[in-house]
Each structure stands twice: as structure tokens, then as C-alpha cells.
Amino acid sequence: MKQLLWLAGLVIMTLAQTAEAAVAGRFQFVSGEVKVTSATGQERIVQKGDEISQGDTITSSSSASAQVKMADDGLIIVRPDTKMRITTFQYNGKADGSERSLISLVQGGFRAITGMIGHFNKESYKIETPTATIGIRGTDHEPMFIPNPVAGKVAIAEPGTYDKVNSGAAVLSTSKGLVVINPNQAGFVPNVANATPTVLASIPAFYKVA
């Protein structure tokens, strides 16, 4: 009996530690309607102070924005009309090689100031869009994905993957190659199969919108 109770307690403790480890960050600021959908499909409207976990998808309305402080001290500022998933987030409080961050950007964009994940091992941090992969080299950057517009709508810029670097550097890659994006530059991959990344001659106008 005592052994069964001990095993039950161990299971509960393990589940609690797993749940705690799955927490990726916390919302520091929310303006407008921002939703989070869990990996199991449960949807909720978020408020300041709410947690975000591995597997959650953040969706902001066309007039909404949010700021998330990640568990590794990174910062994510979500733009309006954005859908992004915290696909993988593993961080046990220190950079020991086990840390991982993978964000899947489906639509819209965000500004990311990277934290401890990727600080020592740059391969630990990735952002994926439908057309490209973004890596970092200690970075303040702004990924953006513009999908093909629906009938009757006009896209804010040429559809595809963008990334603007404010400090550090980012790497924009596809199966056709990669480019390194330095401060005050923006990279681009058009929304077509097997496209080659390029560094744009100027920063797109949509980045200048607050």
C-alpha cells in the first residue's frame, strides 16, 4: 500500500514538473482581441498575465497586438492579424544544450528579441514559415509572412516570407540557398515553391507601420 502511494505521488510530481516545463512564457501586454488555441484545440481569449505553453497557437485580430515575455527572457511582440504557433519550447533554466525553440509563423508577423535559447547554440532557435526557415545569430529581428490574398483583397506587399534585422544577424534559407541579413536590412522569399532568398534593396513600407 505504501509503495502504491509512493508511486502515485511520484506520478503526480512528474506530471506537475512536466506541466511547469511546458510553460513557454507569459503575456505582459494585450491590446484588442488575442486568442490562444491549445494543442488539444481549446480556445481562450488571453489577458495580461496569462501563460503561453508549448503547442499553443496565438491569433491576433486585425486591430490587436500583444507582448510575451518568454521563459528564457526572450521577448515576442505580436503584430495585428497574426497567427503563430509555439511548436517547440524547451528550457530548463540554463543553456545546457537541451534548450530548443521553434516557432511556426502561419500569417502576419512579430518582433523577437532572442533570449538564452540560441545564445550559445544558434541551431537551437528556428522560425518556420510556409516558404522559408529563419535562423539567428543573437538577434532583434522581425519575421513576417504574407499569404496569397483571398479573392477581392489586396496584400500589403508581395506575398512571401520577410525578415527585418534590427541588431545581430539572421539567416533566411530555403532548399535553394540562404542569405545573411544584417542590421537595417530585410530579406525576402516569395510565396512560390523552391524560391531563392534575397536581401531587399530597401526596407518594406509595412515595417514602418506602428
Short mmCIF file of C-alpha atoms in Angstrom, two decimals:
data_model
loop_
_atom_site.label_atom_id
_atom_site.label_comp_id
_atom_site.label_asym_id
_atom_site.label_seq_id
_atom_site.Cartn_x
_atom_site.Cartn_y
_atom_site.Cartn_z
CA MET A 1 0.00 0.00 0.00
CA LYS A 2 2.79 2.38 0.95
CA GLN A 3 4.55 1.54 -2.30
CA LEU A 4 1.39 2.33 -4.30
CA LEU A 5 1.02 5.67 -2.55
CA TRP A 6 4.67 6.46 -3.20
CA LEU A 7 4.28 5.62 -6.90
CA ALA A 8 1.13 7.74 -7.14
CA GLY A 9 2.94 10.65 -5.54
CA LEU A 10 5.84 10.23 -7.96
CA VAL A 11 3.48 10.25 -10.95
CA ILE A 12 1.75 13.42 -9.72
CA MET A 13 5.09 15.12 -9.13
CA THR A 14 6.33 14.15 -12.59
CA LEU A 15 3.16 15.43 -14.23
CA ALA A 16 3.43 18.71 -12.34
CA GLN A 17 7.06 19.15 -13.38
CA THR A 18 6.16 18.37 -16.99
CA ALA A 19 3.32 20.92 -16.96
CA GLU A 20 5.62 23.53 -15.47
CA ALA A 21 8.34 22.81 -18.03
CA ALA A 22 5.82 23.20 -20.87
CA VAL A 23 5.11 26.83 -19.95
CA ALA A 24 6.90 28.92 -22.57
CA GLY A 25 6.09 32.45 -21.42
CA ARG A 26 3.59 34.94 -20.11
CA PHE A 27 1.63 37.79 -21.71
CA GLN A 28 2.92 41.14 -20.44
CA PHE A 29 0.62 43.26 -22.59
CA VAL A 30 -2.53 42.60 -24.61
CA SER A 31 -4.44 45.12 -26.73
CA GLY A 32 -7.57 44.07 -28.61
CA GLU A 33 -8.71 40.50 -29.16
CA VAL A 34 -5.91 37.95 -28.92
CA LYS A 35 -6.75 34.25 -28.78
CA VAL A 36 -4.71 31.23 -27.78
CA THR A 37 -5.61 27.76 -29.04
CA SER A 38 -4.04 24.85 -27.18
CA ALA A 39 -2.57 21.76 -28.81
CA THR A 40 -5.82 19.96 -27.93
CA GLY A 41 -7.98 22.60 -29.64
CA GLN A 42 -9.19 24.54 -26.57
CA GLU A 43 -9.53 28.24 -27.35
CA ARG A 44 -9.43 31.18 -24.96
CA ILE A 45 -9.21 34.97 -25.06
CA VAL A 46 -5.99 35.98 -23.32
CA GLN A 47 -5.33 38.80 -20.88
CA LYS A 48 -2.23 40.31 -19.34
CA GLY A 49 -0.59 37.76 -17.04
CA ASP A 50 -1.86 34.67 -18.88
CA GLU A 51 0.59 31.89 -19.72
CA ILE A 52 1.55 30.56 -23.12
CA SER A 53 2.72 26.96 -23.45
CA GLN A 54 4.46 24.72 -25.92
CA GLY A 55 1.97 23.70 -28.60
CA ASP A 56 -0.20 26.82 -28.23
CA THR A 57 -1.21 28.93 -31.23
CA ILE A 58 -1.55 32.71 -30.87
CA THR A 59 -4.03 34.51 -33.14
CA SER A 60 -4.42 38.31 -33.09
CA SER A 61 -7.26 40.21 -34.74
CA SER A 62 -6.69 42.95 -37.31
CA SER A 63 -6.53 45.62 -34.58
CA ALA A 64 -4.85 43.63 -31.81
CA SER A 65 -1.30 43.21 -30.54
CA ALA A 66 0.44 41.53 -27.64
CA GLN A 67 3.78 41.24 -25.88
CA VAL A 68 5.02 37.93 -24.48
CA LYS A 69 7.97 37.52 -22.11
CA MET A 70 9.42 34.09 -22.76
CA ALA A 71 10.77 31.82 -20.03
CA ASP A 72 14.33 32.24 -21.34
CA ASP A 73 14.00 36.08 -21.07
CA GLY A 74 13.32 36.46 -24.77
CA LEU A 75 10.61 38.86 -25.92
CA ILE A 76 7.95 38.45 -28.62
CA ILE A 77 5.80 41.36 -29.79
CA VAL A 78 2.87 40.07 -31.85
CA ARG A 79 1.60 42.21 -34.72
CA PRO A 80 -2.08 42.58 -35.68
CA ASP A 81 -3.63 39.93 -37.93
CA THR A 82 -1.07 37.29 -36.98
CA LYS A 83 -1.22 33.54 -36.45
CA MET A 84 1.80 31.80 -34.94
CA ARG A 85 2.42 28.54 -33.10
CA ILE A 86 4.91 27.82 -30.31
CA THR A 87 5.71 24.46 -31.87
CA THR A 88 8.64 23.63 -29.59
CA PHE A 89 9.88 25.36 -26.45
CA GLN A 90 12.29 23.59 -24.13
CA TYR A 91 14.22 25.49 -21.48
CA ASN A 92 15.13 24.24 -18.02
CA GLY A 93 16.53 27.50 -16.67
CA LYS A 94 20.00 27.33 -18.19
CA ALA A 95 21.69 26.89 -21.55
CA ASP A 96 22.97 23.32 -21.38
CA GLY A 97 22.39 22.13 -24.94
CA SER A 98 18.89 20.77 -24.33
CA GLU A 99 17.15 24.09 -24.99
CA ARG A 100 15.03 24.43 -28.14
CA SER A 101 12.69 27.00 -29.67
CA LEU A 102 10.72 26.51 -32.87
CA ILE A 103 8.01 28.97 -33.89
CA SER A 104 5.75 28.28 -36.87
CA LEU A 105 4.54 31.53 -38.45
CA VAL A 106 1.37 30.95 -40.46
CA GLN A 107 0.37 34.56 -41.14
CA GLY A 108 1.37 38.07 -40.10
CA GLY A 109 4.43 38.85 -38.08
CA PHE A 110 6.14 39.64 -34.82
CA ARG A 111 9.26 41.20 -33.40
CA ALA A 112 11.54 38.84 -31.50
CA ILE A 113 14.37 39.72 -29.16
CA THR A 114 16.03 36.40 -28.52
CA GLY A 115 16.76 35.16 -25.02
CA MET A 116 19.01 32.39 -23.72
CA ILE A 117 17.77 29.86 -26.28
CA GLY A 118 20.10 30.24 -29.23
CA HIS A 119 22.54 32.39 -27.28
CA PHE A 120 25.23 29.71 -27.21
CA ASN A 121 23.86 27.26 -29.76
CA LYS A 122 22.29 29.16 -32.65
CA GLU A 123 20.83 25.98 -34.16
CA SER A 124 18.53 25.70 -31.12
CA TYR A 125 16.37 28.60 -32.37
CA LYS A 126 14.33 28.49 -35.58
CA ILE A 127 11.30 30.15 -37.12
CA GLU A 128 9.48 28.36 -39.92
CA THR A 129 7.05 29.84 -42.45
CA PRO A 130 5.32 28.10 -45.37
CA THR A 131 8.20 29.13 -47.68
CA ALA A 132 11.36 29.52 -45.59
CA THR A 133 13.30 28.92 -42.39
CA ILE A 134 14.81 31.70 -40.29
CA GLY A 135 17.79 31.22 -38.01
CA ILE A 136 19.57 33.76 -35.83
CA ARG A 137 22.96 34.93 -34.64
CA GLY A 138 21.96 36.76 -31.46
CA THR A 139 19.22 38.91 -32.82
CA ASP A 140 16.50 41.52 -32.58
CA HIS A 141 14.51 40.81 -35.73
CA GLU A 142 11.02 40.96 -37.25
CA PRO A 143 9.78 37.93 -39.23
CA MET A 144 6.72 38.42 -41.42
CA PHE A 145 4.73 36.08 -43.63
CA ILE A 146 2.22 37.46 -46.13
CA PRO A 147 -0.02 34.75 -47.64
CA ASN A 148 -1.64 35.00 -51.04
CA PRO A 149 -4.70 37.25 -50.64
CA VAL A 150 -8.22 35.89 -50.84
CA ALA A 151 -10.43 36.93 -53.75
CA GLY A 152 -11.27 40.61 -53.63
CA LYS A 153 -8.44 41.51 -51.24
CA VAL A 154 -5.05 43.09 -51.87
CA ALA A 155 -1.93 42.02 -49.95
CA ILE A 156 0.04 44.72 -48.11
CA ALA A 157 3.14 43.66 -50.06
CA GLU A 158 4.28 40.84 -52.34
CA PRO A 159 3.25 37.54 -50.69
CA GLY A 160 6.07 35.60 -49.09
CA THR A 161 8.44 35.48 -46.13
CA TYR A 162 10.24 38.59 -44.89
CA ASP A 163 12.65 39.24 -42.05
CA LYS A 164 13.98 42.61 -40.94
CA VAL A 165 17.00 42.73 -38.63
CA ASN A 166 17.42 45.48 -36.03
CA SER A 167 20.56 44.11 -34.36
CA GLY A 168 22.65 40.98 -34.64
CA ALA A 169 22.00 38.95 -37.79
CA ALA A 170 19.52 36.46 -39.19
CA VAL A 171 19.76 33.72 -41.79
CA LEU A 172 16.90 33.25 -44.27
CA SER A 173 17.06 29.90 -46.04
CA THR A 174 15.24 27.57 -48.42
CA SER A 175 16.27 24.46 -50.34
CA LYS A 176 17.73 26.83 -52.96
CA GLY A 177 20.19 28.59 -50.66
CA LEU A 178 20.43 31.19 -47.92
CA VAL A 179 21.20 34.84 -47.27
CA VAL A 180 22.55 36.55 -44.16
CA ILE A 181 20.53 39.59 -43.10
CA ASN A 182 22.43 42.28 -41.21
CA PRO A 183 21.12 45.27 -39.18
CA ASN A 184 18.88 47.65 -41.13
CA GLN A 185 18.34 45.07 -43.86
CA ALA A 186 15.40 42.88 -44.82
CA GLY A 187 15.41 39.51 -46.54
CA PHE A 188 12.66 38.03 -48.69
CA VAL A 189 11.45 34.72 -50.12
CA PRO A 190 8.44 34.90 -52.48
CA ASN A 191 5.45 32.69 -51.86
CA VAL A 192 6.30 30.15 -54.55
CA ALA A 193 7.87 26.71 -54.37
CA ASN A 194 11.68 26.41 -54.35
CA ALA A 195 12.34 30.15 -54.35
CA THR A 196 15.79 31.65 -53.71
CA PRO A 197 16.17 34.03 -50.73
CA THR A 198 17.33 37.58 -51.42
CA VAL A 199 18.29 40.69 -49.46
CA LEU A 200 16.00 43.54 -50.46
CA ALA A 201 17.33 46.92 -51.63
CA SER A 202 15.18 48.72 -49.05
CA ILE A 203 13.03 48.04 -46.00
CA PRO A 204 9.38 47.31 -46.98
CA ALA A 205 6.92 50.04 -46.07
CA PHE A 206 4.77 47.78 -43.84
CA TYR A 207 7.62 47.59 -41.31
CA LYS A 208 7.26 51.32 -40.72
CA VAL A 209 3.65 50.97 -39.55
CA ALA A 210 3.42 51.09 -35.74
#
